[in-house]
């Protein structure tokens, strides 16, 4: 059985630890997003739903499915989807300064800026009302429909709290209301292994993003969890390896 692991060159270099895990534990073959060759199982870490669609149309099992990858990599579509299903988000298409402007397909806080002029509003971007607690958010990892971990991210120097941008990370215990909200979102989407990000507004968490090719640096740095090993075991089970 041929398992292919899809990363761009830049992503593969940045995620060398994960690549090694998939190669060692699954015997996966690293391929570029342009690959359209033989595969029995595809681990799509490219954030490109077209790849998943191509293989799904040929009966190949893809982790994550195309429907999830498409939703997770369009922030405005994800906000609209959540609102349509009764999940609170910070208001988007928001023109009143200050507002947060971010690329619809951005990752890791790149390209996210705080705007203080109405003229900075751009319909091609997500323009969103800021949460009350800037520089503080929550990352949750989901595997096989189960909440596996949660980490609080805090920055004392930036309104963005991403770990890769220097934010601090601490293990976080979810309260019952937070757990219920996350489980509600899990029931709405069809993903295998992914992250959810939440901002804090007026003392409660509010949905912010889905992370398709979610990273795990915080978990390996701050806990003894080996979530990529768990993911590989999940892939074996679902692929009947």
Coordinates of N, CA and C in Angstrom, one line a residue:
X1 N 0.8 -1.2 0.0 CA 0.0 0.0 0.0 C 0.9 1.2 0.0
X2 N 0.6 2.2 -0.9 CA 1.4 3.4 -1.1 C 0.8 4.5 -0.3
X3 N 1.5 5.1 0.6 CA 1.0 6.3 1.4 C 1.9 7.4 0.9
X4 N 1.2 8.5 0.5 CA 1.9 9.7 0.1 C 1.6 10.8 1.1
X5 N 2.7 11.6 1.3 CA 2.6 12.7 2.3 C 2.8 14.0 1.4
X6 N 1.9 14.9 1.4 CA 1.9 16.1 0.5 C 2.3 17.3 1.3
X7 N 3.5 17.8 1.0 CA 4.0 19.1 1.6 C 4.6 19.9 0.4
X8 N 4.6 21.2 0.5 CA 5.4 22.0 -0.4 C 6.8 21.9 0.1
X9 N 7.8 22.3 -0.7 CA 9.2 22.2 -0.3 C 9.4 23.1 1.0
X10 N 8.8 24.3 1.0 CA 9.0 25.2 2.2 C 8.4 24.6 3.4
X11 N 7.2 24.0 3.2 CA 6.5 23.4 4.4 C 7.2 22.2 4.9
X12 N 7.8 21.4 4.0 CA 8.5 20.2 4.4 C 9.7 20.6 5.2
X13 N 10.4 21.6 4.8 CA 11.6 22.1 5.5 C 11.2 22.6 6.9
X14 N 10.1 23.3 6.9 CA 9.7 23.9 8.2 C 9.2 22.9 9.2
X15 N 8.6 21.8 8.6 CA 8.0 20.7 9.4 C 8.8 19.4 9.3
X16 N 10.1 19.5 9.3 CA 10.9 18.4 9.1 C 10.7 17.3 10.2
X17 N 10.4 17.7 11.4 CA 10.1 16.8 12.5 C 8.9 15.9 12.1
X18 N 7.8 16.6 11.6 CA 6.6 15.9 11.3 C 6.8 15.0 10.1
X19 N 7.6 15.5 9.1 CA 7.9 14.6 7.9 C 8.5 13.3 8.4
X20 N 9.5 13.5 9.2 CA 10.3 12.3 9.7 C 9.3 11.3 10.4
X21 N 8.4 11.8 11.2 CA 7.4 11.0 11.9 C 6.6 10.2 10.9
X22 N 6.0 10.8 9.9 CA 5.2 10.2 9.0 C 6.0 9.1 8.2
X23 N 7.2 9.5 7.8 CA 8.1 8.5 7.1 C 8.4 7.3 7.9
X24 N 8.8 7.5 9.2 CA 9.2 6.4 10.0 C 8.0 5.5 10.5
X25 N 6.9 6.1 10.9 CA 5.8 5.4 11.4 C 4.9 4.8 10.4
X26 N 4.8 5.4 9.2 CA 3.9 4.9 8.2 C 4.6 4.5 6.9
X27 N 5.9 4.8 6.8 CA 6.5 4.5 5.5 C 6.0 5.4 4.4
X28 N 5.6 6.6 4.8 CA 5.0 7.6 3.8 C 6.1 8.1 2.9
X29 N 5.7 8.4 1.7 CA 6.6 9.0 0.7 C 6.3 10.5 0.5
X30 N 7.2 11.3 0.8 CA 7.1 12.8 0.7 C 6.9 13.1 -0.8
X31 N 5.9 13.9 -1.2 CA 5.7 14.3 -2.5 C 5.3 15.8 -2.5
X32 N 5.4 16.5 -3.6 CA 5.1 17.9 -3.8 C 3.6 18.0 -4.1
X33 N 3.0 19.2 -3.9 CA 1.6 19.4 -4.3 C 1.3 19.1 -5.7
X34 N 2.3 19.1 -6.6 CA 2.0 18.8 -8.0 C 1.9 17.4 -8.3
X35 N 2.2 16.5 -7.4 CA 2.2 15.1 -7.6 C 0.7 14.6 -7.9
X36 N 0.5 13.8 -8.9 CA -0.8 13.2 -9.2 C -0.6 11.7 -9.6
X37 N 0.4 11.1 -9.0 CA 0.7 9.7 -9.2 C -0.1 8.7 -8.4
X38 N 0.4 7.5 -8.4 CA -0.3 6.4 -7.6 C -0.3 6.7 -6.1
X39 N -1.4 6.4 -5.5 CA -1.5 6.5 -4.1 C -2.7 5.7 -3.6
X40 N -2.5 5.0 -2.5 CA -3.6 4.3 -1.8 C -4.1 5.1 -0.6
X41 N -3.3 5.9 0.0 CA -3.6 6.8 1.1 C -2.9 8.1 0.9
X42 N -3.6 9.2 1.1 CA -2.9 10.5 0.9 C -3.1 11.3 2.2
X43 N -1.9 11.8 2.8 CA -1.9 12.7 3.9 C -1.6 14.1 3.3
X44 N -2.7 14.9 3.2 CA -2.5 16.1 2.6 C -2.2 17.2 3.6
X45 N -1.0 17.7 3.6 CA -0.6 18.8 4.5 C -0.2 20.0 3.7
X46 N -0.9 20.2 2.6 CA -0.5 21.3 1.7 C -1.5 22.5 1.9
X47 N -2.6 22.3 2.5 CA -3.7 23.3 2.6 C -4.4 23.5 1.3
X48 N -4.3 22.6 0.3 CA -4.9 22.7 -1.0 C -6.0 21.7 -1.1
X49 N -7.2 22.1 -1.1 CA -8.3 21.1 -1.2 C -8.4 20.5 -2.6
X50 N -7.8 21.1 -3.6 CA -7.9 20.5 -4.9 C -7.2 19.1 -5.0
X51 N -6.1 19.0 -4.2 CA -5.4 17.7 -4.1 C -6.3 16.6 -3.5
X52 N -7.0 17.0 -2.4 CA -7.9 16.0 -1.8 C -9.0 15.6 -2.8
X53 N -9.6 16.6 -3.5 CA -10.7 16.4 -4.4 C -10.2 15.4 -5.5
X54 N -9.0 15.6 -6.0 CA -8.5 14.8 -7.1 C -8.4 13.3 -6.7
X55 N -7.9 13.0 -5.5 CA -7.8 11.6 -5.1 C -9.1 11.1 -4.6
X56 N -9.9 11.9 -3.9 CA -11.2 11.4 -3.5 C -12.1 10.9 -4.7
X57 N -12.0 11.6 -5.8 CA -12.7 11.3 -7.0 C -12.3 9.9 -7.6
X58 N -11.1 9.5 -7.1 CA -10.6 8.2 -7.6 C -10.6 7.1 -6.5
X59 N -11.4 7.4 -5.4 CA -11.7 6.5 -4.4 C -10.5 6.3 -3.4
X60 N -9.6 7.3 -3.3 CA -8.5 7.2 -2.4 C -8.9 7.9 -1.1
X61 N -8.5 7.4 0.0 CA -8.8 8.0 1.3 C -7.8 9.1 1.5
X62 N -8.3 10.3 1.8 CA -7.4 11.5 2.1 C -7.6 12.0 3.5
X63 N -6.6 12.3 4.1 CA -6.6 12.9 5.5 C -6.0 14.3 5.3
X64 N -6.7 15.4 5.6 CA -8.1 15.6 5.8 C -8.9 15.6 4.5
X65 N -10.2 15.3 4.6 CA -11.1 15.4 3.5 C -11.1 16.8 2.8
X66 N -11.4 16.8 1.5 CA -11.5 18.0 0.7 C -12.4 19.0 1.3
X67 N -13.6 18.6 1.8 CA -14.6 19.5 2.3 C -14.0 20.3 3.5
X68 N -13.3 19.6 4.4 CA -12.7 20.3 5.5 C -11.6 21.2 5.1
X69 N -10.7 20.7 4.2 CA -9.6 21.6 3.8 C -10.0 22.8 3.1
X70 N -11.1 22.7 2.3 CA -11.6 23.9 1.7 C -12.1 24.9 2.7
X71 N -12.9 24.5 3.6 CA -13.5 25.4 4.6 C -12.4 26.0 5.5
X72 N -11.4 25.1 6.0 CA -10.4 25.6 6.9 C -9.5 26.6 6.3
X73 N -9.3 26.6 5.0 CA -8.3 27.5 4.4 C -9.0 28.7 3.7
X74 N -10.2 29.0 4.1 CA -10.9 30.2 3.7 C -11.6 30.8 4.9
X75 N -10.9 31.7 5.6 CA -11.4 32.2 6.9 C -12.7 32.8 6.8
X76 N -13.0 33.6 5.8 CA -14.3 34.2 5.7 C -15.4 33.1 5.5
X77 N -15.1 32.1 4.7 CA -16.1 31.0 4.5 C -16.3 30.3 5.8
X78 N -15.3 30.1 6.6 CA -15.4 29.5 7.9 C -16.2 30.3 8.9
X79 N -16.0 31.6 8.9 CA -16.8 32.5 9.8 C -18.3 32.4 9.4
X80 N -18.6 32.5 8.1 CA -19.9 32.5 7.6 C -20.6 31.1 7.9
X81 N -19.8 30.1 7.8 CA -20.3 28.7 8.1 C -20.7 28.6 9.6
X82 N -19.8 29.1 10.4 CA -20.1 28.9 11.9 C -21.3 29.8 12.3
X83 N -21.3 31.0 11.8 CA -22.5 31.9 12.1 C -23.8 31.2 11.6
X84 N -23.8 30.6 10.4 CA -25.0 30.0 9.9 C -25.4 28.8 10.8
X85 N -24.5 28.3 11.6 CA -24.8 27.1 12.4 C -24.9 27.5 13.9
X86 N -25.0 28.8 14.2 CA -25.2 29.3 15.5 C -24.0 29.4 16.4
X87 N -22.8 29.3 15.8 CA -21.6 29.5 16.5 C -21.1 30.9 16.5
X88 N -20.9 31.5 17.7 CA -20.5 32.9 17.8 C -19.1 33.1 17.2
X89 N -19.0 34.2 16.4 CA -17.6 34.7 15.9 C -17.6 36.2 16.2
X90 N -16.4 36.7 16.2 CA -16.3 38.2 16.2 C -16.7 38.7 14.9
X91 N -17.5 39.8 14.8 CA -18.1 40.3 13.6 C -17.1 40.5 12.5
X92 N -17.4 40.1 11.3 CA -16.6 40.3 10.1 C -17.2 41.3 9.2
X93 N -16.5 41.6 8.1 CA -16.9 42.7 7.2 C -17.1 44.0 8.0
X94 N -16.2 44.2 8.9 CA -16.3 45.2 10.0 C -15.4 46.4 9.6
X95 N -16.0 47.6 9.5 CA -15.3 48.8 9.0 C -14.9 49.8 10.0
X96 N -15.3 49.6 11.3 CA -15.1 50.6 12.3 C -13.7 50.4 12.9
X97 N -12.8 51.3 12.8 CA -11.5 51.2 13.4 C -11.6 51.2 15.0
X98 N -10.7 50.5 15.7 CA -9.7 49.6 15.0 C -10.3 48.3 14.6
X99 N -9.8 47.7 13.6 CA -10.2 46.3 13.2 C -9.0 45.5 12.7
X100 N -9.2 44.2 12.8 CA -8.1 43.3 12.4 C -8.3 42.9 10.9
X101 N -7.3 43.1 10.2 CA -7.3 42.7 8.7 C -6.4 41.5 8.5
X102 N -6.9 40.4 7.9 CA -6.0 39.3 7.7 C -6.4 38.6 6.3
X103 N -5.4 38.0 5.7 CA -5.7 37.2 4.5 C -6.7 36.1 4.7
X104 N -7.5 35.9 3.8 CA -8.5 34.8 3.9 C -7.9 33.4 4.0
X105 N -6.7 33.3 3.4 CA -6.0 32.0 3.4 C -4.7 32.0 4.2
X106 N -4.6 32.9 5.1 CA -3.3 33.1 5.9 C -3.2 32.0 7.0
X107 N -1.9 31.9 7.4 CA -1.6 30.9 8.5 C -0.5 31.5 9.4
X108 N -0.5 31.1 10.6 CA 0.6 31.4 11.5 C 0.7 32.9 11.9
X109 N -0.4 33.6 11.7 CA -0.4 35.1 12.0 C 0.2 35.9 10.9
X110 N 0.7 35.3 9.8 CA 1.3 36.1 8.8 C 0.3 37.0 8.0
X111 N 0.7 38.2 7.8 CA -0.2 39.2 7.1 C -1.3 39.7 7.9
X112 N -1.4 39.4 9.2 CA -2.4 39.9 10.1 C -2.0 41.3 10.7
X113 N -2.8 42.3 10.5 CA -2.5 43.6 11.0 C -3.7 44.2 11.7
X114 N -3.4 45.2 12.6 CA -4.4 45.9 13.2 C -4.6 47.3 12.5
X115 N -5.7 47.6 12.0 CA -6.0 48.7 11.2 C -6.7 49.8 12.0
X116 N -6.2 51.1 11.8 CA -6.8 52.2 12.6 C -7.4 53.2 11.7
X117 N -7.6 52.9 10.4 CA -8.2 53.9 9.4 C -9.2 53.1 8.6
X118 N -10.4 53.8 8.4 CA -11.5 53.2 7.6 C -11.0 52.9 6.2
X119 N -10.0 53.7 5.7 CA -9.5 53.4 4.4 C -8.8 52.1 4.2
X120 N -8.4 51.5 5.3 CA -7.7 50.2 5.2 C -8.6 49.1 5.0
X121 N -9.9 49.3 5.1 CA -10.9 48.2 4.8 C -10.7 47.7 3.4
X122 N -10.7 46.4 3.2 CA -10.5 45.7 1.9 C -11.4 44.5 1.9
X123 N -12.3 44.4 1.0 CA -13.2 43.3 0.9 C -12.5 42.0 0.5
X124 N -11.3 42.1 -0.1 CA -10.6 40.9 -0.4 C -10.0 40.2 0.8
X125 N -10.0 40.9 1.9 CA -9.5 40.4 3.2 C -10.6 40.1 4.2
X126 N -10.3 39.4 5.2 CA -11.2 39.4 6.4 C -10.9 40.6 7.2
X127 N -11.9 41.4 7.4 CA -11.8 42.6 8.3 C -12.8 42.3 9.5
X128 N -12.2 42.3 10.7 CA -12.9 41.8 11.8 C -12.8 42.6 13.1
X129 N -13.9 42.7 13.8 CA -13.8 43.4 15.1 C -12.9 42.7 16.0
X130 N -12.0 43.4 16.7 CA -11.0 42.7 17.6 C -11.7 42.2 18.9
X131 N -11.2 41.1 19.4 CA -11.7 40.6 20.7 C -11.2 41.5 21.8
X132 N -11.9 41.4 23.0 CA -11.5 42.2 24.1 C -10.1 41.9 24.6
X133 N -9.7 40.7 24.6 CA -8.5 40.3 25.2 C -7.4 40.0 24.1
X134 N -6.7 41.1 23.7 CA -5.7 41.0 22.7 C -4.5 40.3 23.2
X135 N -3.8 39.5 22.3 CA -2.6 38.9 22.7 C -2.8 37.6 23.5
X136 N -4.0 37.0 23.4 CA -4.4 35.9 24.2 C -5.3 35.0 23.4
X137 N -5.0 33.8 23.2 CA -6.0 32.9 22.5 C -5.7 31.4 22.9
X138 N -6.6 30.6 22.4 CA -6.6 29.2 22.8 C -6.5 28.3 21.5
X139 N -5.6 27.3 21.5 CA -5.5 26.3 20.5 C -5.9 25.0 21.0
X140 N -6.8 24.3 20.3 CA -7.3 23.0 20.6 C -7.0 22.1 19.5
X141 N -6.6 20.9 19.9 CA -6.2 19.8 18.9 C -7.4 18.8 18.9
X142 N -7.8 18.4 17.7 CA -8.8 17.4 17.6 C -8.3 16.2 16.7
X143 N -8.5 15.0 17.2 CA -8.1 13.8 16.4 C -9.2 12.8 16.5
X144 N -9.7 12.4 15.3 CA -10.8 11.4 15.2 C -12.0 11.8 15.9
X145 N -12.3 13.1 15.9 CA -13.6 13.6 16.5 C -13.5 13.8 18.0
X146 N -12.3 13.7 18.6 CA -12.1 13.8 20.0 C -11.2 15.0 20.4
X147 N -11.5 15.7 21.4 CA -10.6 16.7 21.9 C -9.4 16.1 22.5
X148 N -8.2 16.4 22.0 CA -7.0 15.7 22.5 C -6.1 16.6 23.4
X149 N -6.1 17.9 23.2 CA -5.3 18.8 24.0 C -5.8 20.3 23.8
X150 N -5.4 21.1 24.7 CA -5.7 22.5 24.6 C -4.5 23.3 25.2
X151 N -4.1 24.4 24.5 CA -3.0 25.2 25.0 C -3.4 26.7 24.9
X152 N -3.1 27.4 26.0 CA -3.3 28.8 26.0 C -2.1 29.5 25.5
X153 N -2.3 30.4 24.5 CA -1.1 31.2 23.9 C -1.3 32.6 24.4
X154 N -0.2 33.2 24.8 CA -0.2 34.6 25.3 C 1.1 35.3 24.8
X155 N 0.8 36.5 24.3 CA 1.9 37.4 23.9 C 1.9 38.7 24.7
X156 N 3.0 39.1 25.2 CA 3.1 40.3 26.0 C 3.5 41.5 25.1
X157 N 3.8 41.2 23.8 CA 4.4 42.3 22.9 C 3.6 42.5 21.7
X158 N 2.6 41.6 21.4 CA 1.9 41.6 20.1 C 0.4 41.2 20.3
X159 N -0.5 41.8 19.5 CA -1.9 41.3 19.6 C -2.1 39.9 19.1
X160 N -1.1 39.5 18.3 CA -1.1 38.1 17.8 C -0.3 37.2 18.8
X161 N -0.9 36.1 19.2 CA -0.3 35.3 20.2 C 0.3 34.0 19.7
X162 N 0.5 33.9 18.4 CA 1.0 32.7 17.8 C 2.3 32.2 18.4
X163 N 2.4 30.9 18.7 CA 3.7 30.4 19.3 C 4.9 30.6 18.3
X164 N 4.6 30.5 17.0 CA 5.7 30.6 16.1 C 6.2 32.1 16.0
X165 N 5.4 33.0 16.5 CA 5.8 34.4 16.5 C 6.3 34.9 17.9
X166 N 6.6 33.9 18.8 CA 7.2 34.2 20.0 C 6.2 34.2 21.2
X167 N 5.0 33.9 21.0 CA 4.0 33.8 22.1 C 4.3 32.7 23.1
X168 N 4.0 32.9 24.3 CA 4.1 31.8 25.3 C 3.0 30.8 25.2
X169 N 3.2 29.6 25.6 CA 2.2 28.6 25.6 C 2.1 27.8 26.9
X170 N 0.9 27.6 27.4 CA 0.7 26.9 28.6 C -0.4 25.9 28.5
X171 N -0.3 24.7 29.0 CA -1.5 23.7 29.0 C -2.7 24.4 29.6
X172 N -3.9 24.1 29.1 CA -5.1 24.7 29.5 C -6.2 23.7 29.7
X173 N -6.9 23.8 30.8 CA -8.0 22.9 31.1 C -9.3 23.6 30.7
X174 N -10.0 22.9 29.8 CA -11.3 23.4 29.4 C -12.4 23.3 30.4
X175 N -13.2 24.3 30.5 CA -14.3 24.2 31.4 C -15.5 23.5 30.7
X176 N -16.6 23.2 31.4 CA -17.7 22.4 30.7 C -18.3 23.2 29.5
X177 N -18.5 24.5 29.7 CA -19.0 25.3 28.6 C -18.1 25.3 27.4
X178 N -16.8 25.5 27.6 CA -15.9 25.5 26.5 C -15.9 24.1 25.8
X179 N -15.9 23.0 26.6 CA -15.9 21.7 26.0 C -17.1 21.5 25.2
X180 N -18.3 21.9 25.7 CA -19.5 21.8 24.9 C -19.5 22.6 23.6
X181 N -18.9 23.8 23.6 CA -18.8 24.5 22.4 C -17.9 23.8 21.3
X182 N -16.8 23.3 21.8 CA -15.9 22.7 20.9 C -16.5 21.4 20.3
X183 N -17.2 20.6 21.2 CA -17.8 19.4 20.7 C -18.9 19.7 19.7
X184 N -19.6 20.9 19.9 CA -20.6 21.3 18.9 C -19.9 21.6 17.5
X185 N -18.8 22.3 17.5 CA -18.1 22.6 16.3 C -17.6 21.3 15.6
X186 N -17.1 20.4 16.4 CA -16.6 19.1 15.9 C -17.7 18.4 15.2
X187 N -19.0 18.5 15.7 CA -20.1 17.8 15.1 C -20.5 18.4 13.7
X188 N -20.0 19.6 13.5 CA -20.4 20.3 12.2 C -19.4 20.1 11.1
X189 N -18.2 19.7 11.4 CA -17.1 19.6 10.4 C -16.7 18.2 10.3
X190 N -16.0 17.9 9.1 CA -15.6 16.5 8.8 C -14.1 16.5 8.6
X191 N -13.4 16.5 9.7 CA -11.9 16.4 9.7 C -11.4 15.3 10.4
X192 N -10.1 14.9 10.2 CA -9.5 13.8 10.9 C -8.6 14.3 12.0
X193 N -7.6 15.2 11.6 CA -6.7 15.7 12.6 C -6.6 17.2 12.3
X194 N -6.9 18.1 13.2 CA -6.9 19.5 12.9 C -6.9 20.3 14.2
X195 N -6.7 21.6 14.1 CA -6.8 22.5 15.2 C -7.9 23.4 15.1
X196 N -8.3 23.9 16.3 CA -9.3 25.0 16.4 C -8.6 26.1 17.2
X197 N -8.8 27.4 16.8 CA -8.3 28.5 17.5 C -9.5 29.3 18.0
X198 N -9.4 29.8 19.2 CA -10.4 30.7 19.8 C -9.8 31.9 20.4
X199 N -10.4 33.0 20.3 CA -10.0 34.3 21.0 C -10.9 34.4 22.2
X200 N -10.4 35.3 23.1 CA -11.1 35.5 24.4 C -11.8 36.9 24.3
X201 N -13.1 36.9 24.5 CA -13.9 38.1 24.4 C -14.9 38.2 25.6
X202 N -14.7 39.2 26.4 CA -15.6 39.3 27.6 C -15.6 38.1 28.5
X203 N -14.5 37.5 28.6 CA -14.4 36.3 29.6 C -14.8 35.0 29.0
X204 N -15.1 34.9 27.7 CA -15.4 33.6 27.2 C -14.7 33.4 25.8
X205 N -14.6 32.1 25.4 CA -13.9 31.8 24.1 C -14.9 32.0 23.0
X206 N -14.3 32.5 21.9 CA -15.1 32.8 20.7 C -14.3 32.2 19.5
X207 N -15.0 31.4 18.6 CA -14.4 30.7 17.5 C -13.6 31.7 16.7
X208 N -12.4 31.3 16.3 CA -11.5 32.2 15.4 C -11.1 31.5 14.2
X209 N -10.5 30.3 14.2 CA -10.1 29.6 13.0 C -10.1 28.1 13.1
X210 N -10.1 27.4 12.0 CA -9.8 26.0 11.9 C -8.4 25.9 11.3
X211 N -7.6 25.0 11.8 CA -6.3 24.8 11.3 C -6.2 23.4 10.7
X212 N -6.1 23.4 9.4 CA -6.1 22.1 8.6 C -4.8 21.3 8.9
X213 N -3.7 21.9 8.4 CA -2.4 21.2 8.6 C -1.8 21.7 9.9
X214 N -2.5 21.4 11.0 CA -2.2 22.0 12.3 C -0.8 21.5 12.8
X215 N 0.0 22.4 13.3 CA 1.3 22.1 13.9 C 1.2 21.6 15.3
X216 N 2.3 21.1 15.8 CA 2.2 20.5 17.2 C 3.4 20.9 18.0
X217 N 4.1 22.0 17.6 CA 5.3 22.4 18.3 C 5.1 22.7 19.8
X218 N 3.9 23.3 20.1 CA 3.6 23.6 21.5 C 3.5 22.3 22.3
X219 N 2.8 21.3 21.7 CA 2.6 20.1 22.5 C 3.9 19.4 22.8
X220 N 4.8 19.3 21.8 CA 6.1 18.7 22.0 C 7.0 19.5 23.0
X221 N 6.8 20.8 23.0 CA 7.6 21.6 23.8 C 7.1 21.7 25.3
X222 N 5.8 21.5 25.5 CA 5.2 21.8 26.8 C 4.6 20.6 27.4
X223 N 4.4 19.4 26.7 CA 3.8 18.3 27.2 C 4.6 17.0 26.8
X224 N 4.2 15.9 27.3 CA 4.8 14.6 26.9 C 3.9 13.9 25.9
X225 N 2.9 14.5 25.3 CA 2.1 13.9 24.3 C 2.8 13.8 23.0
X226 N 2.6 12.6 22.4 CA 3.2 12.4 21.0 C 2.0 12.3 20.1
X227 N 1.4 13.4 19.7 CA 0.2 13.5 19.0 C 0.4 13.0 17.5
X228 N 1.5 13.2 17.0 CA 1.8 12.7 15.6 C 1.8 11.2 15.6
X229 N 2.4 10.6 16.6 CA 2.3 9.1 16.7 C 0.8 8.7 16.8
X230 N 0.1 9.3 17.6 CA -1.4 9.0 17.7 C -2.1 9.2 16.4
X231 N -1.7 10.2 15.6 CA -2.3 10.4 14.3 C -1.9 9.3 13.3
X232 N -0.7 8.9 13.4 CA -0.3 7.8 12.5 C -1.0 6.5 12.8
X233 N -1.3 6.3 14.1 CA -2.0 5.1 14.5 C -3.5 5.2 14.0
X234 N -4.0 6.4 14.1 CA -5.4 6.7 13.6 C -5.4 6.4 12.1
X235 N -4.4 6.9 11.3 CA -4.4 6.6 9.9 C -4.3 5.1 9.6
X236 N -3.5 4.4 10.3 CA -3.4 3.0 10.1 C -4.8 2.3 10.3
X237 N -5.5 2.7 11.4 CA -6.8 2.1 11.7 C -7.8 2.4 10.6
X238 N -7.9 3.7 10.2 CA -8.9 4.1 9.2 C -8.6 3.6 7.8
X239 N -7.3 3.3 7.5 CA -6.9 2.8 6.2 C -6.8 1.3 6.2
X240 N -7.0 0.6 7.4 CA -6.9 -0.8 7.5 C -5.5 -1.3 7.1
X241 N -4.5 -0.6 7.6 CA -3.1 -1.0 7.3 C -2.7 -2.1 8.3

